[in-house]
Tab-separated table of C-alpha atoms and ligand atoms in Angstrom:
chain	number	residue	atom	x	y	z
A	1	MET	CA	106.829	58.268	180.056
A	2	ILE	CA	108.824	60.939	178.420
A	3	MET	CA	108.351	60.311	174.796
A	4	GLU	CA	104.986	61.223	173.396
A	5	SER	CA	103.402	58.845	170.945
A	6	ASP	CA	103.599	59.576	167.216
A	7	ALA	CA	99.827	59.385	167.036
A	8	THR	CA	99.189	62.172	169.587
A	9	ARG	CA	101.947	64.309	167.908
A	10	ALA	CA	100.554	63.983	164.482
A	11	MET	CA	96.981	64.584	165.746
A	12	ASP	CA	97.379	67.959	167.365
A	13	SER	CA	100.740	69.206	166.008
A	14	GLU	CA	99.106	72.300	164.849
A	15	ASN	CA	97.973	73.584	168.228
A	16	ARG	CA	100.814	72.587	170.646
A	17	THR	CA	103.530	74.878	171.809
A	18	TYR	CA	106.363	72.247	171.727
A	19	TRP	CA	107.142	69.234	169.711
A	20	GLU	CA	107.737	67.241	172.920
A	21	SER	CA	106.227	69.347	175.638
A	22	GLU	CA	107.451	67.227	178.519
A	23	LEU	CA	111.080	66.880	177.518
A	24	GLU	CA	111.471	70.350	176.280
A	25	THR	CA	110.193	71.805	179.641
A	26	LEU	CA	111.593	69.319	181.999
A	27	PRO	CA	112.691	70.928	185.317
A	28	ARG	CA	116.412	71.412	185.383
A	29	ALA	CA	116.815	68.718	188.223
A	30	GLU	CA	115.003	66.173	186.158
A	31	LEU	CA	116.954	67.162	182.959
A	32	GLU	CA	120.187	66.647	184.875
A	33	LYS	CA	119.059	63.334	186.273
A	34	LEU	CA	118.298	62.199	182.677
A	35	GLN	CA	121.691	63.570	181.626
A	36	LEU	CA	123.541	61.589	184.255
A	37	ARG	CA	121.809	58.342	183.286
A	38	ARG	CA	122.398	58.872	179.657
A	39	LEU	CA	126.033	59.806	180.268
A	40	ASN	CA	126.699	56.534	182.127
A	41	GLU	CA	125.106	54.701	179.155
A	42	SER	CA	127.103	56.591	176.782
A	43	LEU	CA	130.532	55.909	178.449
A	44	HIS	CA	129.561	52.109	178.532
A	45	LEU	CA	129.019	52.367	174.866
A	46	ALA	CA	132.175	54.537	174.094
A	47	ALA	CA	134.308	52.132	176.004
A	48	ARG	CA	133.705	49.630	173.182
A	49	SER	CA	135.476	51.775	170.581
A	50	PRO	CA	139.151	51.303	169.990
A	51	HIS	CA	139.804	54.955	170.748
A	52	TYR	CA	137.916	55.082	174.084
A	53	ALA	CA	138.923	51.567	175.211
A	54	LYS	CA	142.350	53.052	175.675
A	55	CYS	CA	141.183	55.764	177.996
A	56	ALA	CA	141.937	54.794	181.518
A	57	GLN	CA	139.831	57.598	183.027
A	58	ILE	CA	136.706	56.187	181.309
A	59	GLY	CA	137.463	52.605	182.462
A	60	ARG	CA	137.980	53.908	186.089
A	61	MET	CA	134.855	56.090	186.005
A	62	LEU	CA	132.769	53.140	184.724
A	63	ARG	CA	134.154	50.901	187.463
A	64	GLU	CA	133.666	53.422	190.395
A	65	GLY	CA	130.288	54.762	189.144
A	66	ILE	CA	129.547	58.371	188.055
A	67	LYS	CA	127.535	60.295	190.420
A	68	SER	CA	127.409	63.862	189.184
A	69	ILE	CA	127.634	65.493	185.690
A	70	GLU	CA	130.472	67.650	186.990
A	71	GLN	CA	132.512	64.619	187.081
A	72	ILE	CA	132.690	64.751	183.395
A	73	ARG	CA	135.610	67.130	183.810
A	74	GLU	CA	137.808	64.348	184.886
A	75	LEU	CA	137.634	62.823	181.458
A	76	PRO	CA	140.053	63.938	178.718
A	77	PHE	CA	138.812	65.923	175.769
A	78	THR	CA	138.384	64.665	172.266
A	79	THR	CA	139.729	66.807	169.455
A	80	LYS	CA	139.427	67.026	165.832
A	81	ASP	CA	143.016	65.603	165.575
A	82	ASP	CA	141.940	62.572	167.664
A	83	LEU	CA	139.118	61.921	165.149
A	84	ARG	CA	141.526	62.312	162.169
A	85	GLN	CA	144.238	60.106	163.684
A	86	ASP	CA	141.709	57.313	164.375
A	87	PHE	CA	140.064	57.690	161.083
A	88	PRO	CA	138.015	55.871	159.807
A	89	TRP	CA	137.031	53.192	162.277
A	90	GLY	CA	138.588	54.127	165.479
A	91	PHE	CA	135.561	55.681	167.159
A	92	LEU	CA	133.157	53.298	166.135
A	93	ALA	CA	131.495	51.686	169.142
A	94	ALA	CA	129.124	49.343	167.351
A	95	ASP	CA	129.312	46.314	165.301
A	96	LYS	CA	129.668	47.329	161.688
A	97	ARG	CA	126.551	45.342	160.576
A	98	GLU	CA	124.576	47.785	162.634
A	99	VAL	CA	125.828	51.034	161.027
A	100	ILE	CA	123.470	52.390	158.347
A	101	ARG	CA	124.980	55.649	157.364
A	102	LEU	CA	128.127	57.834	157.659
A	103	HIS	CA	128.511	61.419	157.243
A	104	SER	CA	131.622	63.436	156.903
A	105	SER	CA	132.345	67.102	157.838
A	106	SER	CA	132.764	69.573	155.191
A	107	GLY	CA	136.529	69.806	155.697
A	108	THR	CA	136.601	73.578	156.048
A	109	THR	CA	139.634	73.388	158.265
A	110	GLY	CA	141.410	70.410	157.048
A	111	ASN	CA	141.022	66.662	156.487
A	112	PRO	CA	137.470	65.567	156.935
A	113	THR	CA	136.252	63.383	159.860
A	114	VAL	CA	133.681	60.595	159.731
A	115	VAL	CA	130.726	59.980	161.917
A	116	PHE	CA	128.629	56.631	161.945
A	117	HIS	CA	124.921	56.158	162.852
A	118	ASN	CA	122.734	53.289	163.573
A	119	GLN	CA	118.942	53.171	163.362
A	120	HIS	CA	118.511	54.545	166.809
A	121	ASP	CA	120.991	57.435	166.127
A	122	LEU	CA	119.249	58.559	162.844
A	123	ALA	CA	115.790	58.455	164.449
A	124	SER	CA	117.011	60.413	167.477
A	125	TRP	CA	118.722	62.881	165.055
A	126	ALA	CA	115.493	63.295	162.974
A	127	ASN	CA	113.512	63.987	166.169
A	128	LEU	CA	115.993	66.625	167.303
A	129	MET	CA	115.663	68.238	163.979
A	130	ALA	CA	111.859	68.129	163.947
A	131	ARG	CA	112.019	69.596	167.502
A	132	SER	CA	114.252	72.441	166.361
A	133	LEU	CA	112.144	73.411	163.438
A	134	TYR	CA	109.053	73.350	165.611
A	135	ALA	CA	110.569	75.643	167.974
A	136	ALA	CA	111.325	78.087	165.271
A	137	GLY	CA	107.518	77.928	164.245
A	138	VAL	CA	107.615	75.453	161.427
A	139	ARG	CA	104.399	73.458	161.280
A	140	GLN	CA	103.128	70.470	159.323
A	141	THR	CA	101.197	72.613	156.900
A	142	ASP	CA	104.623	74.341	155.786
A	143	VAL	CA	106.191	73.574	152.346
A	144	PHE	CA	109.836	73.368	153.197
A	145	GLN	CA	112.545	73.905	150.563
A	146	ASN	CA	116.137	72.697	151.569
A	147	MET	CA	118.674	74.543	149.680
A	148	SER	CA	121.565	72.753	151.291
A	149	GLY	CA	123.929	70.352	149.542
A	150	TYR	CA	122.820	66.843	149.857
A	151	GLY	CA	125.478	63.923	150.172
A	152	LEU	CA	128.048	63.613	152.906
A	153	PHE	CA	127.325	67.148	154.129
A	154	THR	CA	124.897	66.996	156.967
A	155	GLY	CA	122.897	70.076	156.060
A	156	GLY	CA	121.074	67.939	153.242
A	157	LEU	CA	119.883	64.701	154.795
A	158	GLY	CA	119.981	66.007	158.283
A	159	PHE	CA	117.359	68.525	157.501
A	160	GLN	CA	115.530	66.218	155.152
A	161	TYR	CA	114.555	63.551	157.761
A	162	GLY	CA	113.649	66.299	160.241
A	163	ILE	CA	111.267	67.970	157.830
A	164	GLU	CA	109.763	64.700	156.935
A	165	ARG	CA	109.424	63.697	160.705
A	166	LEU	CA	107.767	66.998	161.129
A	167	GLY	CA	105.344	66.223	158.440
A	168	CYS	CA	105.969	69.159	155.965
A	169	LEU	CA	105.979	68.789	152.281
A	170	SER	CA	109.783	68.701	151.610
A	171	ILE	CA	111.405	69.931	148.467
A	172	PRO	CA	114.981	68.476	148.530
A	173	ALA	CA	116.183	71.169	146.082
A	174	GLY	CA	119.954	70.914	147.011
A	175	ALA	CA	122.406	73.865	146.857
A	176	GLY	CA	122.802	76.394	144.042
A	177	ASN	CA	120.996	76.971	140.714
A	178	SER	CA	119.151	79.919	141.869
A	179	LEU	CA	116.725	80.049	138.893
A	180	ARG	CA	115.637	76.572	139.688
A	181	GLN	CA	115.245	77.501	143.402
A	182	ILE	CA	113.090	80.362	142.555
A	183	LYS	CA	110.921	78.356	140.255
A	184	LEU	CA	110.380	75.615	142.889
A	185	MET	CA	109.571	78.276	145.319
A	186	ARG	CA	106.842	79.756	143.218
A	187	ASP	CA	105.555	76.411	141.718
A	188	PHE	CA	104.959	74.752	145.010
A	189	GLY	CA	104.297	77.759	147.270
A	190	THR	CA	107.310	77.295	149.458
A	191	THR	CA	106.706	78.783	152.938
A	192	VAL	CA	109.984	77.899	154.817
A	193	ALA	CA	113.517	77.454	153.325
A	194	HIS	CA	116.835	76.589	154.636
A	195	ALA	CA	120.229	77.858	153.331
A	196	ILE	CA	123.585	79.019	154.425
A	197	PRO	CA	123.390	82.820	155.038
A	198	SER	CA	126.097	83.687	152.354
A	199	TYR	CA	123.965	82.211	149.618
A	200	LEU	CA	120.958	84.195	150.316
A	201	GLY	CA	122.332	87.610	149.135
A	202	ARG	CA	123.057	85.925	145.803
A	203	LEU	CA	119.616	84.295	145.690
A	204	HIS	CA	118.174	87.713	146.162
A	205	GLU	CA	120.107	89.346	143.414
A	206	VAL	CA	118.744	86.592	141.073
A	207	PHE	CA	115.213	87.356	142.245
A	208	LEU	CA	115.721	91.016	141.320
A	209	ALA	CA	117.326	90.216	138.059
A	210	GLU	CA	114.288	88.281	137.174
A	211	GLY	CA	112.167	91.290	138.022
A	212	LEU	CA	110.820	89.490	141.066
A	213	ASP	CA	110.591	90.495	144.761
A	214	PRO	CA	110.704	87.649	147.131
A	215	ARG	CA	108.516	89.674	149.610
A	216	ARG	CA	105.800	89.997	147.082
A	217	ASP	CA	106.279	87.020	144.546
A	218	THR	CA	106.749	84.122	147.192
A	219	GLN	CA	104.855	82.770	150.119
A	220	LEU	CA	108.065	82.544	152.155
A	221	HIS	CA	107.397	83.374	155.912
A	222	THR	CA	110.388	81.767	157.442
A	223	LEU	CA	114.169	81.159	156.620
A	224	VAL	CA	116.430	78.861	158.583
A	225	ILE	CA	120.076	79.853	158.295
A	226	GLY	CA	123.160	78.374	159.645
A	227	ALA	CA	126.158	76.141	158.959
A	228	GLU	CA	128.502	79.160	158.890
A	229	PRO	CA	129.123	82.079	161.236
A	230	HIS	CA	127.111	85.171	160.538
A	231	THR	CA	126.388	88.388	162.375
A	232	GLU	CA	122.968	89.754	163.717
A	233	GLU	CA	123.342	92.493	161.192
A	234	GLN	CA	123.449	89.884	158.308
A	235	ARG	CA	120.284	88.172	159.758
A	236	ARG	CA	118.497	91.404	159.889
A	237	ARG	CA	119.560	92.082	156.247
A	238	ILE	CA	118.335	88.711	155.075
A	239	GLU	CA	114.901	89.184	156.871
A	240	ALA	CA	114.461	92.517	155.271
A	241	MET	CA	115.455	91.115	151.769
A	242	PHE	CA	112.885	88.321	151.973
A	243	GLY	CA	110.382	89.761	154.316
A	244	VAL	CA	110.766	86.842	156.602
A	245	LYS	CA	111.883	85.917	160.122
A	246	ALA	CA	115.180	84.165	159.923
A	247	TYR	CA	116.169	81.679	162.661
A	248	ASN	CA	119.744	80.616	163.370
A	249	SER	CA	120.513	76.924	163.229
A	250	PHE	CA	123.669	75.568	164.709
A	251	GLY	CA	125.210	72.077	164.338
A	252	LEU	CA	128.333	70.180	163.520
A	253	SER	CA	128.939	66.759	161.919
A	254	GLU	CA	130.695	65.343	164.976
A	255	MET	CA	127.478	66.020	167.012
A	256	ASN	CA	125.221	64.740	164.090
A	257	GLY	CA	124.968	68.018	162.067
A	258	PRO	CA	121.913	70.449	162.264
A	259	GLY	CA	119.569	70.036	165.221
A	260	VAL	CA	122.157	70.605	167.957
A	261	ALA	CA	121.092	74.101	168.851
A	262	PHE	CA	118.398	76.317	167.443
A	263	GLU	CA	116.625	79.531	167.884
A	264	CYS	CA	113.105	79.390	169.111
A	265	THR	CA	110.691	82.328	168.014
A	266	GLU	CA	112.147	84.540	170.675
A	267	GLN	CA	115.285	84.778	168.447
A	268	ASN	CA	117.445	85.350	171.425
A	269	GLY	CA	119.946	82.626	171.615
A	270	LEU	CA	119.906	79.056	170.566
A	271	HIS	CA	118.484	76.270	172.808
A	272	ILE	CA	121.007	73.501	172.942
A	273	TRP	CA	119.220	70.238	173.386
A	274	GLU	CA	120.594	69.064	176.793
A	275	ASP	CA	118.727	65.758	176.775
A	276	ALA	CA	121.027	64.885	173.795
A	277	TYR	CA	124.258	66.744	174.694
A	278	ILE	CA	126.131	67.773	177.769
A	279	VAL	CA	127.317	71.323	177.180
A	280	GLU	CA	130.454	72.901	178.791
A	281	ILE	CA	132.059	76.141	177.929
A	282	ILE	CA	135.750	76.252	178.526
A	283	ASP	CA	138.719	78.735	178.216
A	284	PRO	CA	140.542	77.621	175.206
A	285	GLN	CA	143.883	78.553	176.699
A	286	THR	CA	143.693	77.188	180.237
A	287	LEU	CA	141.007	74.490	179.410
A	288	GLU	CA	139.248	75.428	182.657
A	289	PRO	CA	135.452	75.583	182.805
A	290	LEU	CA	133.914	79.061	182.391
A	291	PRO	CA	130.780	80.143	184.210
A	292	ASP	CA	127.522	80.926	182.393
A	293	GLY	CA	127.732	84.138	180.520
A	294	GLU	CA	131.478	84.038	179.745
A	295	ARG	CA	132.496	83.404	176.203
A	296	GLY	CA	134.716	80.614	175.395
A	297	GLU	CA	135.060	77.425	173.529
A	298	LEU	CA	131.953	74.952	173.258
A	299	VAL	CA	132.687	71.419	174.365
A	300	MET	CA	129.992	68.892	173.897
A	301	THR	CA	129.223	65.114	174.829
A	302	THR	CA	126.763	63.074	172.954
A	303	LEU	CA	124.069	61.566	175.198
A	304	ASP	CA	121.852	59.808	172.664
A	305	ARG	CA	124.194	58.308	170.157
A	306	GLN	CA	125.027	54.700	170.084
A	307	ALA	CA	127.154	53.909	167.001
A	308	MET	CA	129.607	56.632	167.781
A	309	PRO	CA	129.399	58.412	171.148
A	310	VAL	CA	131.914	61.210	171.415
A	311	ILE	CA	133.033	62.522	174.792
A	312	ARG	CA	134.013	66.051	175.565
A	313	TYR	CA	134.524	67.078	171.998
A	314	ARG	CA	136.281	70.453	171.610
A	315	THR	CA	134.297	72.110	168.705
A	316	ARG	CA	136.528	75.092	168.541
A	317	ASP	CA	133.355	77.249	168.366
A	318	LEU	CA	133.225	80.330	170.430
A	319	THR	CA	130.099	81.237	172.274
A	320	ARG	CA	128.792	81.470	175.760
A	321	ILE	CA	125.720	80.243	177.709
A	322	LEU	CA	123.098	82.862	177.938
A	323	PRO	CA	122.190	83.301	181.663
A	324	GLY	CA	118.506	83.204	182.618
A	325	ALA	CA	115.463	81.439	181.313
A	326	CYS	CA	113.884	81.769	177.990
A	327	PRO	CA	110.306	83.243	177.952
A	328	CYS	CA	109.184	80.410	175.570
A	329	GLY	CA	109.351	78.065	178.673
A	330	ARG	CA	111.961	75.534	177.336
A	331	THR	CA	114.286	74.594	180.148
A	332	HIS	CA	117.255	73.722	177.907
A	333	ARG	CA	119.835	76.427	178.111
A	334	ARG	CA	120.715	78.783	175.177
A	335	ILE	CA	123.957	79.619	173.610
A	336	ASP	CA	124.701	82.790	172.021
A	337	ARG	CA	125.320	83.188	168.378
A	338	ILE	CA	128.710	81.702	167.402
A	339	THR	CA	131.224	84.427	166.836
A	340	GLY	CA	133.596	82.098	165.003
A	341	ARG	CA	135.987	79.178	165.555
A	342	SER	CA	139.000	79.707	167.939
A	343	ASP	CA	141.233	79.042	165.018
A	344	ASP	CA	139.494	81.612	162.752
A	345	MET	CA	141.291	84.350	164.493
A	346	PHE	CA	144.177	85.758	162.565
A	347	ILE	CA	146.993	88.055	163.845
A	348	ILE	CA	148.063	90.758	161.643
A	349	LYS	CA	150.645	93.480	162.737
A	350	GLY	CA	150.167	92.269	166.260
A	351	CYS	CA	146.349	92.698	166.267
A	352	ASN	CA	144.073	89.726	166.878
A	353	VAL	CA	141.120	89.914	164.436
A	354	PHE	CA	138.010	87.779	164.039
A	355	PRO	CA	136.409	87.821	160.474
A	356	MET	CA	132.964	88.499	162.342
A	357	GLN	CA	134.195	91.672	163.784
A	358	VAL	CA	134.893	92.934	160.077
A	359	GLU	CA	131.355	91.616	158.996
A	360	GLY	CA	129.615	93.260	161.963
A	361	ILE	CA	130.977	96.683	160.723
A	362	LEU	CA	130.348	96.068	157.010
A	363	MET	CA	126.803	94.831	157.435
A	364	LYS	CA	125.807	97.960	159.318
A	365	LEU	CA	126.438	100.089	156.256
A	366	PRO	CA	123.633	100.483	153.898
A	367	GLU	CA	125.938	101.114	150.943
A	368	VAL	CA	127.644	97.693	151.433
A	369	GLY	CA	126.337	94.700	149.609
A	370	ASP	CA	126.185	91.167	150.823
A	371	ASN	CA	129.677	89.826	149.885
A	372	TYR	CA	133.156	90.633	151.248
A	373	ARG	CA	136.451	88.967	151.786
A	374	ILE	CA	139.625	89.589	153.764
A	375	ILE	CA	142.983	89.203	152.203
A	376	LEU	CA	146.192	89.110	154.145
A	377	ASP	CA	149.095	89.941	152.060
A	378	HIS	CA	152.786	90.946	152.276
A	379	LEU	CA	153.073	94.224	150.130
A	380	ASP	CA	155.960	96.735	149.920
A	381	ASP	CA	157.770	94.864	152.848
A	382	GLN	CA	154.970	94.749	155.224
A	383	ASP	CA	151.827	92.766	156.186
A	384	GLU	CA	148.570	94.227	155.175
A	385	MET	CA	144.835	93.440	155.648
A	386	ILE	CA	143.007	94.185	152.494
A	387	VAL	CA	139.238	94.220	152.889
A	388	GLU	CA	137.396	93.833	149.519
A	389	VAL	CA	133.742	94.902	149.702
A	390	GLU	CA	131.099	94.464	147.235
A	391	LEU	CA	128.824	97.533	146.992
A	392	LYS	CA	125.102	97.654	146.348
A	393	ARG	CA	124.379	98.248	142.734
A	394	GLU	CA	122.980	101.756	143.154
A	395	TRP	CA	126.158	102.773	144.972
A	396	PHE	CA	128.521	101.594	142.425
A	397	SER	CA	128.578	104.707	140.236
A	398	GLY	CA	131.316	106.618	138.523
A	399	ASP	CA	131.205	109.314	141.221
A	400	VAL	CA	134.815	108.838	142.286
A	401	GLU	CA	134.639	111.361	144.973
A	402	ARG	CA	131.655	109.689	146.679
A	403	LEU	CA	133.406	106.365	146.348
A	404	THR	CA	136.634	107.666	147.976
A	405	ARG	CA	134.697	109.136	150.807
A	406	LEU	CA	132.990	105.763	151.540
A	407	GLN	CA	136.188	103.975	151.074
A	408	ARG	CA	137.869	106.188	153.718
A	409	ARG	CA	134.890	105.889	156.115
A	410	ILE	CA	134.921	101.926	156.039
A	411	ALA	CA	138.723	101.959	156.683
A	412	HIS	CA	138.064	104.252	159.625
A	413	LEU	CA	135.325	102.235	161.082
A	414	LEU	CA	137.334	99.044	160.729
A	415	ARG	CA	140.360	100.684	162.310
A	416	ASP	CA	138.234	101.491	165.356
A	417	GLU	CA	137.086	97.906	165.627
A	418	VAL	CA	140.105	95.840	164.894
A	419	LEU	CA	142.891	98.534	165.857
A	420	LEU	CA	144.516	98.254	162.409
A	421	ARG	CA	143.900	100.412	159.453
A	422	PRO	CA	143.103	98.083	156.445
A	423	LEU	CA	143.311	98.788	152.804
A	424	VAL	CA	139.692	98.950	151.566
A	425	ARG	CA	138.744	97.943	147.966
A	426	LEU	CA	135.329	98.809	146.801
A	427	VAL	CA	134.178	96.430	144.124
A	428	GLU	CA	131.287	95.860	141.878
A	429	PRO	CA	128.345	93.729	143.031
A	430	GLY	CA	128.759	90.031	142.018
A	431	SER	CA	132.571	90.356	141.299
A	432	LEU	CA	134.030	88.509	144.309
A	433	PRO	CA	134.281	84.788	143.853
A	434	ARG	CA	131.358	82.685	145.561
A	435	THR	CA	131.288	79.166	146.568
A	436	GLU	CA	128.368	76.866	146.588
A	437	SER	CA	129.172	75.770	150.073
A	438	LYS	CA	130.407	77.827	153.050
A	439	ALA	CA	131.829	81.144	152.339
A	440	VAL	CA	135.604	81.506	152.523
A	441	ARG	CA	136.089	84.895	154.108
A	442	VAL	CA	139.798	85.062	154.677
A	443	ILE	CA	142.573	84.351	152.274
A	444	ASP	CA	146.167	84.485	153.741
A	445	ARG	CA	148.837	85.020	151.048
A	446	ARG	CA	151.444	86.330	153.478
A	447	LYS	CA	153.723	83.161	153.487
A	448	THR	CA	153.581	82.768	149.576
A	449	SER	CA	154.430	86.402	148.847
A	450	LYS	CA	157.194	86.838	151.289
B	1	LIG	P1	133.386	71.844	158.807
B	1	LIG	O1	133.852	71.888	160.399
B	1	LIG	O2	134.330	71.085	158.017
B	1	LIG	O3	132.903	73.241	158.334
B	1	LIG	P2	130.668	70.908	159.486
B	1	LIG	O4	129.869	70.814	158.254
B	1	LIG	O5	130.386	69.878	160.475
B	1	LIG	O6	132.218	70.853	158.944
B	1	LIG	O7	130.523	72.336	160.056
B	1	LIG	C1	130.346	72.674	161.466
B	1	LIG	C2	130.829	73.992	161.727
B	1	LIG	O8	130.130	74.995	161.093
B	1	LIG	C3	130.625	74.232	163.312
B	1	LIG	O9	131.665	73.736	164.007
B	1	LIG	C4	130.702	75.675	163.281
B	1	LIG	O10	131.993	76.243	163.071
B	1	LIG	C5	130.104	76.205	161.847
B	1	LIG	N1	128.523	76.464	162.094
B	1	LIG	C6	127.588	75.663	161.964
B	1	LIG	N2	126.382	76.238	162.233
B	1	LIG	C7	126.623	77.488	162.582
B	1	LIG	C8	125.941	78.655	162.989
B	1	LIG	N3	124.740	78.717	162.912
B	1	LIG	N4	126.689	79.758	163.134
B	1	LIG	C9	127.968	79.912	163.157
B	1	LIG	N5	128.760	78.805	162.787
B	1	LIG	C10	128.103	77.613	162.548
B	2	LIG	ZN1	113.095	79.850	173.700
C-alpha cells in the first residue's frame, strides 16, 4: 500500500519527516514503474477528450502498449495555443456531470485557458499541496495566512485546500489590503504566509509605515513565495525583511496550479512530484530532450488527473533538472529556480535579455528598493532600454552627485550583464505602478512610438 491512512497521518504528523514517507522516498525504479502504469491510465483517459481522440500517436501507443517512459517522446506536444484553440471543452476527458470545478490561468501572456477537475483530481491536488507545504516545514500547529487572490486564480483555492488537508488553521485573506493583512497576522498569530514575491516588498513598507517591524511584531517563521519569477537575491531580501525562511513554490494552472514543485527545507531546488507528473526538459528550438543539468523548457504530463489529462505540455518555463540526490531523502528530482518563460526574453539592439538578469543585478545593490520595471522605447530614432529603479527611502535624498554616481554604477553593472547600456532612472520609493497580481516587469513601447 502506498497511500498512508488519514488516521495515521493525523496522529503523528508532528514527528514525521515526510507527509507520505513511502511515496516521497520511493526508489527510482519503483517510481518509474508507478509512472509507467499511470501514464498508461492517463493516455486511456486522455483519448476520451475531443482533442486527444484525434491524436493518431496516442491511439497507436494504446493499441501497441507502452513499455517505457521514454516512449512518451513519440507523442506530440500540447501547447498553450492547443488549449486556446480547443477552448472550452476540447480537452475534457470526463462526463460534464463528473466535473466539479474549473480554474483558469491568469492570462499573463494572452487569452486564458481552462482546466477542469473532478472529485479525484481535487483530492489529489490538495494532497500534493499538503505534501509540498510539509516538505517546507509547515506543520499542523501553524497558522497559515494565504495572501493570494481567490477565485479562478489557482493560488487561492489551491493553497486553501492544501492548508486544510495539512490541518493548519487557515486564514483565507486574499490579495492586497496590507493593513488588513497585518492586522490578521497580529490578531491570530500567523506563523506561515503565502504571497507573490513582488507583493512582499510593499507589505513590508506598510509594516514600517505603521511603526511595526515584522521580525519583532509578528510570529511569522516561514513565507511561501511563488507564482512569478524571482531571483535568489530577491528571496534573500524577503527573508531578511521578515526574519523568516522563504520557500519557492512553483506551479501552473495547466498542471493544477501550486503544488507542482516545491522547495524542501534544504532550499536547493524544487522537488517536482514525479508520481503526479512526468517531467522533461527540451531545447525550445530543436525540441530535442536535454540531459539533466542543462537548462531548457520544462515539459510536463499529468499522471494523476482524470477530468483533464494533459500530455507533454510545453510550459515555456525555463529551468533544468538539478543532478544528484537531495540530502532530505526525497527521491523526486529537483528543478532549478525558473529563470523566466521562453517568451519573456526580449531583443533590443541585437541583445537577448531576460528580465531576471536585470533583477539579479538590481537586487544585489543595497541602495535599490524592491520595485523596478523595464521600458523598451523608441527614442531619438533608436531603440532604448530604460530601467526604472525605486530606491530605498534613505537613499532617495537631494544629494544629486551621489544619485548620479549610483545611476552610472547601475548602468555599468547592467551593461556588463546584458551587453547593452540602458538608460537608468532612479525613482522615489512607491512611485512605480504596482499590480495586485503578478508584477509586470517589461513594457514594450517600441511599436507604438515608431
Ligand atoms: P499565467 O500563465 O497566465 O501566468 P498561471 O497562473 O497558471 O497563469 O501561472 C503559471 C506561470 O507562473 C508558470 O508557468 C510560471 O511562468 C510562473 N510561475 C509560477 N510559479 C513560479 C515560480 N515559483 N517561479 C517562477 N515562475 C513561476
Ligand atoms: Zn529535498
